[in-house]
Coordinates of C-alpha atoms and ligand atoms in Angstrom, one line a residue:
M1 CA 35.3 -16.9 61.8
D2 CA 31.7 -18.1 62.4
I3 CA 29.6 -15.8 64.5
K4 CA 27.5 -17.7 67.0
I5 CA 23.9 -16.5 67.3
V6 CA 22.1 -16.8 70.6
K7 CA 18.6 -15.3 70.3
C8 CA 16.6 -13.8 73.1
T9 CA 13.7 -16.0 74.2
P10 CA 10.4 -14.5 72.9
D11 CA 9.3 -13.4 76.4
K12 CA 12.5 -11.3 76.7
L13 CA 12.0 -9.3 73.5
K14 CA 11.4 -5.6 74.2
A15 CA 8.4 -3.7 72.9
K16 CA 9.3 -1.6 69.8
P17 CA 8.7 2.1 70.0
A18 CA 5.2 2.9 68.9
D19 CA 5.7 6.6 67.9
E20 CA 8.5 7.2 65.4
S21 CA 8.3 11.0 66.0
K22 CA 9.5 10.5 69.6
L23 CA 12.6 8.4 69.0
G24 CA 15.1 11.0 69.8
F25 CA 18.8 9.9 70.0
G26 CA 20.6 7.3 72.0
K27 CA 18.0 6.1 74.5
I28 CA 16.5 3.1 72.8
F29 CA 18.5 0.0 72.0
T30 CA 17.4 -3.3 70.4
D31 CA 17.3 -6.9 71.8
H32 CA 20.7 -8.1 70.7
M33 CA 24.4 -7.0 70.5
F34 CA 27.5 -8.3 68.8
T35 CA 30.6 -9.0 71.0
V36 CA 34.0 -10.4 70.3
K37 CA 37.0 -10.8 72.6
Y38 CA 40.7 -10.3 72.1
Q39 CA 43.6 -11.6 74.0
D40 CA 47.3 -11.2 73.1
G41 CA 48.6 -14.5 71.7
K42 CA 45.1 -15.8 71.0
G43 CA 43.8 -12.9 68.8
W44 CA 40.1 -12.2 68.3
H45 CA 37.9 -15.1 69.5
D46 CA 34.4 -16.1 70.3
P47 CA 32.3 -13.7 68.2
V48 CA 28.7 -13.8 69.3
I49 CA 25.4 -12.1 68.6
G50 CA 23.6 -12.5 71.8
P51 CA 21.0 -10.7 74.0
Y52 CA 21.7 -7.0 74.7
A53 CA 22.9 -7.1 78.3
P54 CA 25.2 -5.3 80.8
I55 CA 28.9 -6.0 80.6
V56 CA 30.7 -7.4 83.6
L57 CA 34.1 -5.9 84.2
D58 CA 36.8 -6.3 86.8
P59 CA 37.1 -3.0 88.8
T60 CA 40.7 -2.8 87.4
A61 CA 39.6 -3.2 83.8
M62 CA 42.1 -0.9 82.1
S63 CA 39.6 1.1 80.1
L64 CA 38.1 2.4 83.3
H65 CA 41.5 3.8 84.5
Y66 CA 43.6 4.8 81.5
G67 CA 41.1 5.6 78.8
Q68 CA 41.7 2.9 76.2
E69 CA 38.2 3.2 74.7
I70 CA 37.3 4.0 71.1
F71 CA 34.1 4.0 69.2
E72 CA 32.4 4.6 65.9
G73 CA 29.0 6.0 64.8
L74 CA 27.1 5.1 61.6
K75 CA 23.6 4.3 60.5
A76 CA 21.5 1.8 58.7
Y77 CA 18.8 3.3 56.5
R78 CA 15.6 1.8 55.2
G79 CA 14.8 2.7 51.6
R80 CA 11.2 3.2 50.4
N81 CA 11.3 -0.2 48.7
G82 CA 12.3 -1.8 52.0
D83 CA 16.0 -2.3 51.2
I84 CA 18.5 -1.7 54.0
Y85 CA 21.6 0.3 53.4
L86 CA 24.8 1.3 55.2
F87 CA 26.7 4.5 54.1
R88 CA 30.4 4.0 53.5
P89 CA 30.8 1.5 56.3
M90 CA 34.4 0.6 55.3
E91 CA 35.4 4.2 56.2
N92 CA 34.2 3.7 59.8
I93 CA 36.0 0.3 60.0
K94 CA 39.3 1.9 58.8
R95 CA 38.9 4.8 61.2
M96 CA 38.2 2.5 64.1
N97 CA 41.4 0.6 63.3
A98 CA 43.4 3.9 63.0
S99 CA 42.0 4.9 66.4
A100 CA 43.1 1.5 67.7
E101 CA 46.6 1.9 66.4
R102 CA 47.0 5.3 67.9
L103 CA 45.8 4.1 71.3
C104 CA 47.9 0.9 71.3
M105 CA 44.7 -1.2 71.1
A106 CA 44.2 -4.4 69.1
T107 CA 43.1 -3.8 65.5
I108 CA 40.2 -5.8 64.3
D109 CA 39.8 -7.8 61.1
P110 CA 37.7 -5.6 58.8
D111 CA 35.7 -8.6 57.5
L112 CA 34.8 -9.7 61.1
F113 CA 33.7 -6.2 62.0
M114 CA 31.6 -5.9 58.8
E115 CA 30.1 -9.3 59.2
G116 CA 29.2 -8.8 62.8
M117 CA 27.6 -5.4 62.0
K118 CA 25.7 -6.7 59.0
Q119 CA 24.3 -9.8 60.7
L120 CA 23.3 -7.8 63.8
V121 CA 21.5 -5.1 61.7
L122 CA 19.7 -7.8 59.6
L123 CA 18.7 -9.7 62.8
E124 CA 17.2 -6.4 64.2
Q125 CA 15.8 -5.2 61.0
D126 CA 12.3 -4.8 62.3
W127 CA 13.7 -2.1 64.6
I128 CA 14.7 0.1 61.6
P129 CA 12.2 2.9 61.6
R130 CA 10.4 3.8 58.3
G131 CA 9.7 7.5 58.8
E132 CA 11.5 10.1 56.7
G133 CA 15.0 10.9 58.1
T134 CA 14.8 8.1 60.8
S135 CA 17.4 5.3 60.9
L136 CA 19.0 2.6 63.0
Y137 CA 22.1 4.1 64.7
I138 CA 25.1 1.7 65.0
R139 CA 27.6 2.1 67.8
P140 CA 30.7 -0.1 67.5
T141 CA 32.9 0.2 70.6
M142 CA 36.2 -1.2 71.9
I143 CA 37.3 -1.2 75.5
A144 CA 40.4 -2.5 77.3
T145 CA 39.4 -5.3 79.7
E146 CA 42.7 -6.5 81.1
P147 CA 42.3 -6.6 84.9
A148 CA 45.5 -4.7 86.1
L149 CA 46.6 -1.4 87.3
G150 CA 49.7 0.3 86.0
V151 CA 49.9 2.3 82.7
H152 CA 50.6 0.0 79.8
P153 CA 48.8 -1.1 76.7
A154 CA 46.2 -3.8 77.8
D155 CA 46.5 -7.4 76.6
Q156 CA 42.7 -8.0 76.5
Y157 CA 39.9 -6.1 74.7
L158 CA 36.2 -6.4 74.2
F159 CA 34.7 -5.2 70.9
F160 CA 30.9 -4.8 70.8
I161 CA 28.3 -3.3 68.6
I162 CA 24.9 -2.0 69.8
V163 CA 22.2 -0.6 67.6
G164 CA 19.1 1.5 68.3
P165 CA 16.4 3.4 66.3
V166 CA 16.9 7.2 66.1
G167 CA 14.6 10.0 65.0
A168 CA 14.9 12.4 62.2
Y169 CA 17.4 15.2 63.0
Y170 CA 15.2 17.9 61.4
P171 CA 11.5 16.8 62.1
E172 CA 10.4 20.4 61.4
G173 CA 12.9 21.4 58.7
F174 CA 16.2 23.1 59.0
S175 CA 16.9 25.3 61.9
P176 CA 20.3 27.1 61.9
T177 CA 22.2 26.8 65.2
K178 CA 23.9 29.4 67.3
I179 CA 27.5 28.5 68.1
Y180 CA 29.9 29.8 70.7
V181 CA 33.6 30.2 70.0
S182 CA 35.7 28.8 72.9
E183 CA 38.8 30.8 73.5
D184 CA 39.6 29.5 77.0
Y185 CA 39.3 25.7 76.4
V186 CA 40.5 23.5 73.6
R187 CA 39.4 20.1 72.5
A188 CA 42.6 18.6 71.1
V189 CA 46.1 19.5 70.1
R190 CA 48.2 18.4 67.2
G191 CA 50.1 15.3 68.0
G192 CA 47.4 14.2 70.6
V193 CA 44.4 12.0 69.9
G194 CA 42.0 14.5 68.5
N195 CA 41.8 12.6 65.3
C196 CA 40.6 9.4 67.1
K197 CA 37.1 8.7 68.4
N198 CA 38.5 8.2 71.8
A199 CA 36.4 8.7 75.0
G200 CA 38.8 11.2 76.5
N201 CA 38.2 13.8 73.7
Y202 CA 34.5 14.0 74.6
A203 CA 35.2 14.2 78.4
A204 CA 37.6 17.1 77.6
S205 CA 34.9 18.9 75.6
L206 CA 32.1 18.8 78.2
Y207 CA 33.1 21.9 80.3
A208 CA 33.2 24.3 77.3
S209 CA 30.0 22.8 75.9
Q210 CA 28.3 23.4 79.3
K211 CA 29.4 27.0 79.3
A212 CA 28.1 27.5 75.8
K213 CA 24.7 25.9 76.7
E214 CA 24.4 28.2 79.8
M215 CA 24.8 31.1 77.5
G216 CA 22.1 29.9 75.1
Y217 CA 24.3 28.3 72.4
T218 CA 23.9 24.8 71.0
Q219 CA 27.5 24.0 70.1
V220 CA 31.1 25.1 70.7
L221 CA 33.3 26.1 67.8
W222 CA 36.8 24.9 68.7
L223 CA 39.9 26.8 67.8
D224 CA 43.4 25.4 67.4
A225 CA 45.1 24.7 70.7
I226 CA 48.3 26.6 70.1
E227 CA 47.4 30.0 68.7
R228 CA 43.7 29.9 69.5
K229 CA 43.0 31.7 66.2
Y230 CA 42.2 29.1 63.6
V231 CA 38.9 27.2 63.2
E232 CA 39.1 23.4 63.9
E233 CA 35.7 21.8 64.5
V234 CA 32.1 22.5 65.7
G235 CA 31.0 20.4 68.6
T236 CA 31.4 16.8 67.4
S237 CA 31.2 17.8 63.7
N238 CA 33.5 19.1 61.1
A239 CA 33.3 22.8 60.1
F240 CA 32.7 24.3 56.6
F241 CA 32.4 27.9 55.4
V242 CA 31.4 29.2 52.0
I243 CA 33.9 32.1 51.5
G244 CA 33.5 34.0 48.3
D245 CA 33.0 31.2 45.7
E246 CA 35.0 28.6 47.7
L247 CA 34.0 25.9 50.1
V248 CA 36.6 26.0 52.9
T249 CA 37.2 23.4 55.6
P250 CA 40.1 22.9 58.0
P251 CA 42.7 20.3 56.8
L252 CA 43.2 17.0 58.7
S253 CA 46.1 18.3 60.6
G254 CA 46.0 15.7 63.4
S255 CA 43.7 17.4 65.9
I256 CA 40.6 17.1 63.7
L257 CA 38.4 14.1 63.4
P258 CA 38.4 12.8 59.8
G259 CA 34.6 12.8 59.3
V260 CA 33.1 10.4 56.7
T261 CA 30.5 13.1 56.1
R262 CA 33.3 15.7 55.7
N263 CA 34.9 13.6 53.0
S264 CA 31.5 13.0 51.3
V265 CA 30.7 16.8 51.3
I266 CA 34.1 17.6 49.8
E267 CA 33.8 14.9 47.0
L268 CA 30.2 15.8 46.2
A269 CA 30.9 19.6 46.1
R270 CA 33.9 19.0 43.8
S271 CA 31.8 16.8 41.5
W272 CA 29.5 19.8 41.1
G273 CA 32.4 22.1 40.1
V274 CA 32.6 23.9 43.5
K275 CA 36.1 24.8 44.4
V276 CA 36.9 23.2 47.8
T277 CA 39.9 24.4 49.7
E278 CA 41.3 22.6 52.8
R279 CA 42.7 25.3 55.0
A280 CA 41.9 26.6 58.5
P281 CA 40.4 30.1 58.3
S282 CA 41.2 32.4 61.2
M283 CA 38.4 33.8 63.4
S284 CA 39.4 37.3 62.3
E285 CA 38.9 36.3 58.6
I286 CA 35.5 34.8 59.5
I287 CA 34.3 37.8 61.4
A288 CA 35.5 40.3 58.8
G289 CA 33.9 38.0 56.1
I290 CA 30.6 37.9 57.8
A291 CA 30.6 41.7 58.1
N292 CA 31.5 42.3 54.4
G293 CA 29.3 39.4 53.1
S294 CA 32.1 37.2 51.7
V295 CA 31.3 34.5 54.3
K296 CA 28.0 33.4 52.8
E297 CA 27.3 30.1 54.5
A298 CA 28.6 28.1 57.4
F299 CA 27.7 24.6 58.5
A300 CA 28.9 21.6 60.5
S301 CA 29.0 18.0 59.0
G302 CA 28.5 14.7 60.8
T303 CA 26.6 11.4 60.6
A304 CA 23.9 12.5 63.0
A305 CA 22.6 15.6 61.1
I306 CA 24.5 15.2 57.7
V307 CA 24.9 19.0 57.7
S308 CA 23.8 21.5 60.3
P309 CA 23.6 25.1 59.2
I310 CA 25.1 27.7 61.5
G311 CA 23.1 30.9 61.7
Q312 CA 25.0 32.8 64.4
I313 CA 28.5 32.9 65.9
Y314 CA 29.4 34.3 69.3
Y315 CA 33.0 35.5 69.5
Q316 CA 34.7 37.9 71.9
G317 CA 31.5 39.2 73.4
K318 CA 29.7 39.8 70.1
E319 CA 27.0 38.0 68.0
H320 CA 27.7 37.7 64.3
I321 CA 24.8 36.6 62.0
I322 CA 25.6 34.6 58.9
N323 CA 23.3 34.8 55.8
G324 CA 20.6 36.5 57.8
G325 CA 20.4 33.5 60.1
K326 CA 19.1 31.4 57.3
T327 CA 20.3 28.1 55.7
G328 CA 22.4 28.7 52.7
P329 CA 21.7 27.2 49.2
L330 CA 24.9 25.0 49.1
T331 CA 24.2 23.7 52.6
E332 CA 20.7 22.7 51.6
R333 CA 21.8 21.1 48.3
L334 CA 24.5 19.0 50.1
Y335 CA 21.9 17.9 52.7
N336 CA 19.3 16.8 50.2
E337 CA 21.8 15.0 47.9
I338 CA 23.5 13.0 50.7
L339 CA 20.1 12.1 52.3
K340 CA 18.8 10.8 49.0
I341 CA 21.9 8.8 48.4
Q342 CA 21.7 7.3 51.9
Y343 CA 18.0 6.2 51.5
G344 CA 18.5 4.8 48.0
E345 CA 16.4 7.6 46.3
K346 CA 19.1 8.8 44.1
E347 CA 21.9 7.4 41.9
D348 CA 25.1 6.8 43.8
P349 CA 27.9 7.7 41.4
F350 CA 30.5 7.3 44.1
G351 CA 29.5 3.8 45.2
W352 CA 29.0 5.0 48.8
R353 CA 25.8 3.1 49.5
V354 CA 26.1 -0.6 50.6
K355 CA 22.9 -2.6 50.4
I356 CA 22.9 -5.3 53.1
S357 CA 19.4 -6.7 52.7
N358 CA 18.8 -9.5 50.1
Ligands
LIG1 C1 32.3 11.7 64.8 C2 32.9 13.0 64.7 C3 32.8 13.9 63.6 C4 32.0 13.5 62.4 O1 32.3 12.3 61.7 P1 31.3 11.6 60.8 O2 32.1 10.4 60.3 O3 31.0 12.5 59.6 O4 30.1 11.2 61.6 C5 33.5 15.1 63.6 N1 34.1 15.5 64.7 C6 34.2 14.7 65.8 C7 34.9 15.3 67.0 C8 33.5 13.5 65.9 O5 33.6 12.8 67.0

């Protein structure tokens, strides 16, 4: 399918941010976006890269009422030599389609997704920042657009991709976070949609996140919804602990989002000879392990930060400090290695990096 390209007229182009140290996250978007529509019987049609603009929806558009909305998050990186790379984009495409299936939405042809994303990033390549740790964030999204009330799978969808420059996550070096264990509220339950990037999961997480922030914590550590004993995730990232000589992370049991970074951390650590075990540690094991020193490191993994060290955990009214509140050696090594692979500064033995510039 040919993608039609409708460029903004020069007078409509936005000014690019002057100061790369002030990019932050999620506030600046480029001049163009990719859109493609779906209708039952017709399939995906009319792919266009056109001006970034508001979307017009009927007030009954089903995504607004029944939550058929899914998204993805990945980045384009500019290497020192000017080349542009994506990191494991096929994993995001597969995950988007897995989310689509679970929510009875239309799956999208992976080649069309990839082509739309690639062409958009290349068209907007002057927006890709050059500072260390900066990147162009890519947000593919799908919404149900069928104008009708009544709960049923929609027969019309809009898929779009927007992109915007984002700053370095650690402009002043690593700073371990303080996290709050939520015992009263849960994010997702096995059999639900916790393993999909579906809007409702994030709405469900806000209340506990707000409580955590009010108490001075940056993230919530989510426990399993049934026993409220076992670690699941940290905020919108996957959870890892170094316990003894093992790297431990909860298994993909259905309520956990299968992070691309999670998988990369597991593969990389295994390639270094680190024993990686997929099991969900209980909070009592973690707390006892922090006290006796067997829990040596803790971190969260995700596209935004790669890894985010955890320095303190608040659980049942007490503060527990991990590794003296400092970033652990394995956490730091994983961060540096993945960062270098993403920016083309290191060999890529796994074939994760995809060069999209000529
Ligand atoms: C996106 C996300 C992650 C991390 O996934 P990555 O592919 O590594 O960015 C983890 N947990 C949740 C809930 C998420 O939404």
